[in-house]
């Protein structure tokens, strides 16, 4: 029987502690570096920051204009005055760090490998290894379904630290409200009914929390924490490390560094699903995570998707004789399969471009 041990990725945290050089599966090839390096450039202007409280309460025209500009130029932005307590954000980050610092055997109680070998999305571990020449990410993660609440698989939810489950439940509730406020603000600037985008998410719409841990890497010039991709879900709410940067966005052929989080802001990212629903008015940006030679980094992403059985296509009210549909319709679950295959196989920069009519 052929040796398929390559399908079972190692704990990156263990590799970082025991190896001076990353294994070859993590090293980018010369063509993958695109003739450049991973250092990235400084952003030409500060990250767009939207006062969500002001925008939600009064539809402030200045904040609305800033939001529209950010969505059209970058596809991501920060929000301040979002109503999330700083203490809650700090508690989630602390619990995340404590989980990743647990002994490996304790973390494996939440493993994403069934019987130690069959991959599933939920749980602790790494992304699926599909081919022997796949470039692997220098990160470990904990991926959990949080909505619908009835679909939670608590076997994957850590019991240590003891605060983890309660923190995640409360954090998810607050992020859900923030998501709805953002969707309503986006609908208004598109001149849609205020609840048009909110109503795209029915009771079966999944929300996943992904806790990312990026250990120090001895070769940050050749290894990525997360490979280039555009998010699939409609919206991502990202809680970033306040001490260590690493997120980069691609615009006009240049990778730009996003500074570490400050003043307890949250970062909002547009995904492929939203790009299709808005008929390309808002574009899901390519981004990646670089590594750090000396410091670990933590982030927590909340991914908001639509019902897997729902057909995704441009919203009818955004179409006219002058503006036809730019993307073909497809069920969300089928689109997700294409999305995973596209980015795991390195088939090109943006799957959205391949979906246009």
JSON list of C-alpha atoms in Angstrom, two decimals, residues 92-93 96 100 140-146 164 168 171-172 175 206-214 226 229 231 233 235-241 247 249 266-269 287 289 297-305:
[
{"chain": "A", "resi": 92, "resn": "UNK", "atom": "CA", "xyz": [-11.31, 36.14, 23.55]},
{"chain": "A", "resi": 93, "resn": "UNK", "atom": "CA", "xyz": [-7.69, 36.77, 22.60]},
{"chain": "A", "resi": 96, "resn": "UNK", "atom": "CA", "xyz": [-7.30, 31.75, 22.30]},
{"chain": "A", "resi": 100, "resn": "UNK", "atom": "CA", "xyz": [-2.82, 27.14, 21.72]},
{"chain": "A", "resi": 140, "resn": "UNK", "atom": "CA", "xyz": [-2.38, 25.87, 13.31]},
{"chain": "A", "resi": 141, "resn": "UNK", "atom": "CA", "xyz": [-6.07, 26.62, 13.71]},
{"chain": "A", "resi": 142, "resn": "UNK", "atom": "CA", "xyz": [-9.23, 25.78, 15.57]},
{"chain": "A", "resi": 143, "resn": "UNK", "atom": "CA", "xyz": [-12.30, 25.91, 13.32]},
{"chain": "A", "resi": 144, "resn": "UNK", "atom": "CA", "xyz": [-15.74, 25.83, 14.99]},
{"chain": "A", "resi": 145, "resn": "UNK", "atom": "CA", "xyz": [-19.34, 26.16, 13.81]},
{"chain": "A", "resi": 146, "resn": "UNK", "atom": "CA", "xyz": [-21.17, 28.67, 15.97]},
{"chain": "A", "resi": 164, "resn": "UNK", "atom": "CA", "xyz": [-13.39, 29.49, 26.30]},
{"chain": "A", "resi": 168, "resn": "UNK", "atom": "CA", "xyz": [-17.00, 32.39, 22.31]},
{"chain": "A", "resi": 171, "resn": "UNK", "atom": "CA", "xyz": [-18.49, 37.06, 21.38]},
{"chain": "A", "resi": 172, "resn": "UNK", "atom": "CA", "xyz": [-20.52, 35.39, 18.61]},
{"chain": "A", "resi": 175, "resn": "UNK", "atom": "CA", "xyz": [-20.39, 39.92, 16.31]},
{"chain": "A", "resi": 206, "resn": "UNK", "atom": "CA", "xyz": [-23.58, 29.02, 8.76]},
{"chain": "A", "resi": 207, "resn": "UNK", "atom": "CA", "xyz": [-21.22, 31.07, 10.89]},
{"chain": "A", "resi": 208, "resn": "UNK", "atom": "CA", "xyz": [-17.77, 29.69, 11.65]},
{"chain": "A", "resi": 209, "resn": "UNK", "atom": "CA", "xyz": [-15.15, 30.93, 14.07]},
{"chain": "A", "resi": 210, "resn": "UNK", "atom": "CA", "xyz": [-11.56, 30.30, 13.10]},
{"chain": "A", "resi": 211, "resn": "UNK", "atom": "CA", "xyz": [-8.83, 30.78, 15.70]},
{"chain": "A", "resi": 212, "resn": "UNK", "atom": "CA", "xyz": [-5.43, 31.12, 14.00]},
{"chain": "A", "resi": 213, "resn": "UNK", "atom": "CA", "xyz": [-2.04, 30.59, 15.63]},
{"chain": "A", "resi": 214, "resn": "UNK", "atom": "CA", "xyz": [1.11, 31.58, 13.74]},
{"chain": "A", "resi": 226, "resn": "UNK", "atom": "CA", "xyz": [-1.71, 31.61, 5.13]},
{"chain": "A", "resi": 229, "resn": "UNK", "atom": "CA", "xyz": [-6.72, 33.76, -1.22]},
{"chain": "A", "resi": 231, "resn": "UNK", "atom": "CA", "xyz": [-12.56, 34.69, 1.42]},
{"chain": "A", "resi": 233, "resn": "UNK", "atom": "CA", "xyz": [-18.20, 33.80, 2.93]},
{"chain": "A", "resi": 235, "resn": "UNK", "atom": "CA", "xyz": [-18.46, 38.82, 5.31]},
{"chain": "A", "resi": 236, "resn": "UNK", "atom": "CA", "xyz": [-15.56, 38.27, 7.70]},
{"chain": "A", "resi": 237, "resn": "UNK", "atom": "CA", "xyz": [-15.16, 39.97, 11.08]},
{"chain": "A", "resi": 238, "resn": "UNK", "atom": "CA", "xyz": [-11.52, 39.73, 12.17]},
{"chain": "A", "resi": 239, "resn": "UNK", "atom": "CA", "xyz": [-10.11, 40.26, 15.64]},
{"chain": "A", "resi": 240, "resn": "UNK", "atom": "CA", "xyz": [-6.39, 40.88, 15.12]},
{"chain": "A", "resi": 241, "resn": "UNK", "atom": "CA", "xyz": [-3.34, 40.62, 17.33]},
{"chain": "A", "resi": 247, "resn": "UNK", "atom": "CA", "xyz": [-1.88, 40.45, 7.35]},
{"chain": "A", "resi": 249, "resn": "UNK", "atom": "CA", "xyz": [-3.69, 42.78, 1.05]},
{"chain": "A", "resi": 266, "resn": "UNK", "atom": "CA", "xyz": [-12.27, 45.12, 14.25]},
{"chain": "A", "resi": 267, "resn": "UNK", "atom": "CA", "xyz": [-11.36, 44.48, 10.62]},
{"chain": "A", "resi": 268, "resn": "UNK", "atom": "CA", "xyz": [-14.16, 43.70, 8.13]},
{"chain": "A", "resi": 269, "resn": "UNK", "atom": "CA", "xyz": [-13.46, 41.84, 4.90]},
{"chain": "A", "resi": 287, "resn": "UNK", "atom": "CA", "xyz": [-4.94, 38.66, 1.08]},
{"chain": "A", "resi": 289, "resn": "UNK", "atom": "CA", "xyz": [-0.51, 36.26, 6.14]},
{"chain": "A", "resi": 297, "resn": "UNK", "atom": "CA", "xyz": [0.66, 35.87, 16.29]},
{"chain": "A", "resi": 298, "resn": "UNK", "atom": "CA", "xyz": [-3.00, 35.17, 17.08]},
{"chain": "A", "resi": 299, "resn": "UNK", "atom": "CA", "xyz": [-6.15, 36.16, 15.17]},
{"chain": "A", "resi": 300, "resn": "UNK", "atom": "CA", "xyz": [-9.82, 35.21, 15.39]},
{"chain": "A", "resi": 301, "resn": "UNK", "atom": "CA", "xyz": [-12.04, 35.32, 12.30]},
{"chain": "A", "resi": 302, "resn": "UNK", "atom": "CA", "xyz": [-15.83, 35.07, 12.21]},
{"chain": "A", "resi": 303, "resn": "UNK", "atom": "CA", "xyz": [-17.01, 33.91, 8.77]},
{"chain": "A", "resi": 304, "resn": "UNK", "atom": "CA", "xyz": [-20.61, 34.65, 7.75]},
{"chain": "A", "resi": 305, "resn": "UNK", "atom": "CA", "xyz": [-21.88, 32.44, 4.93]}
]
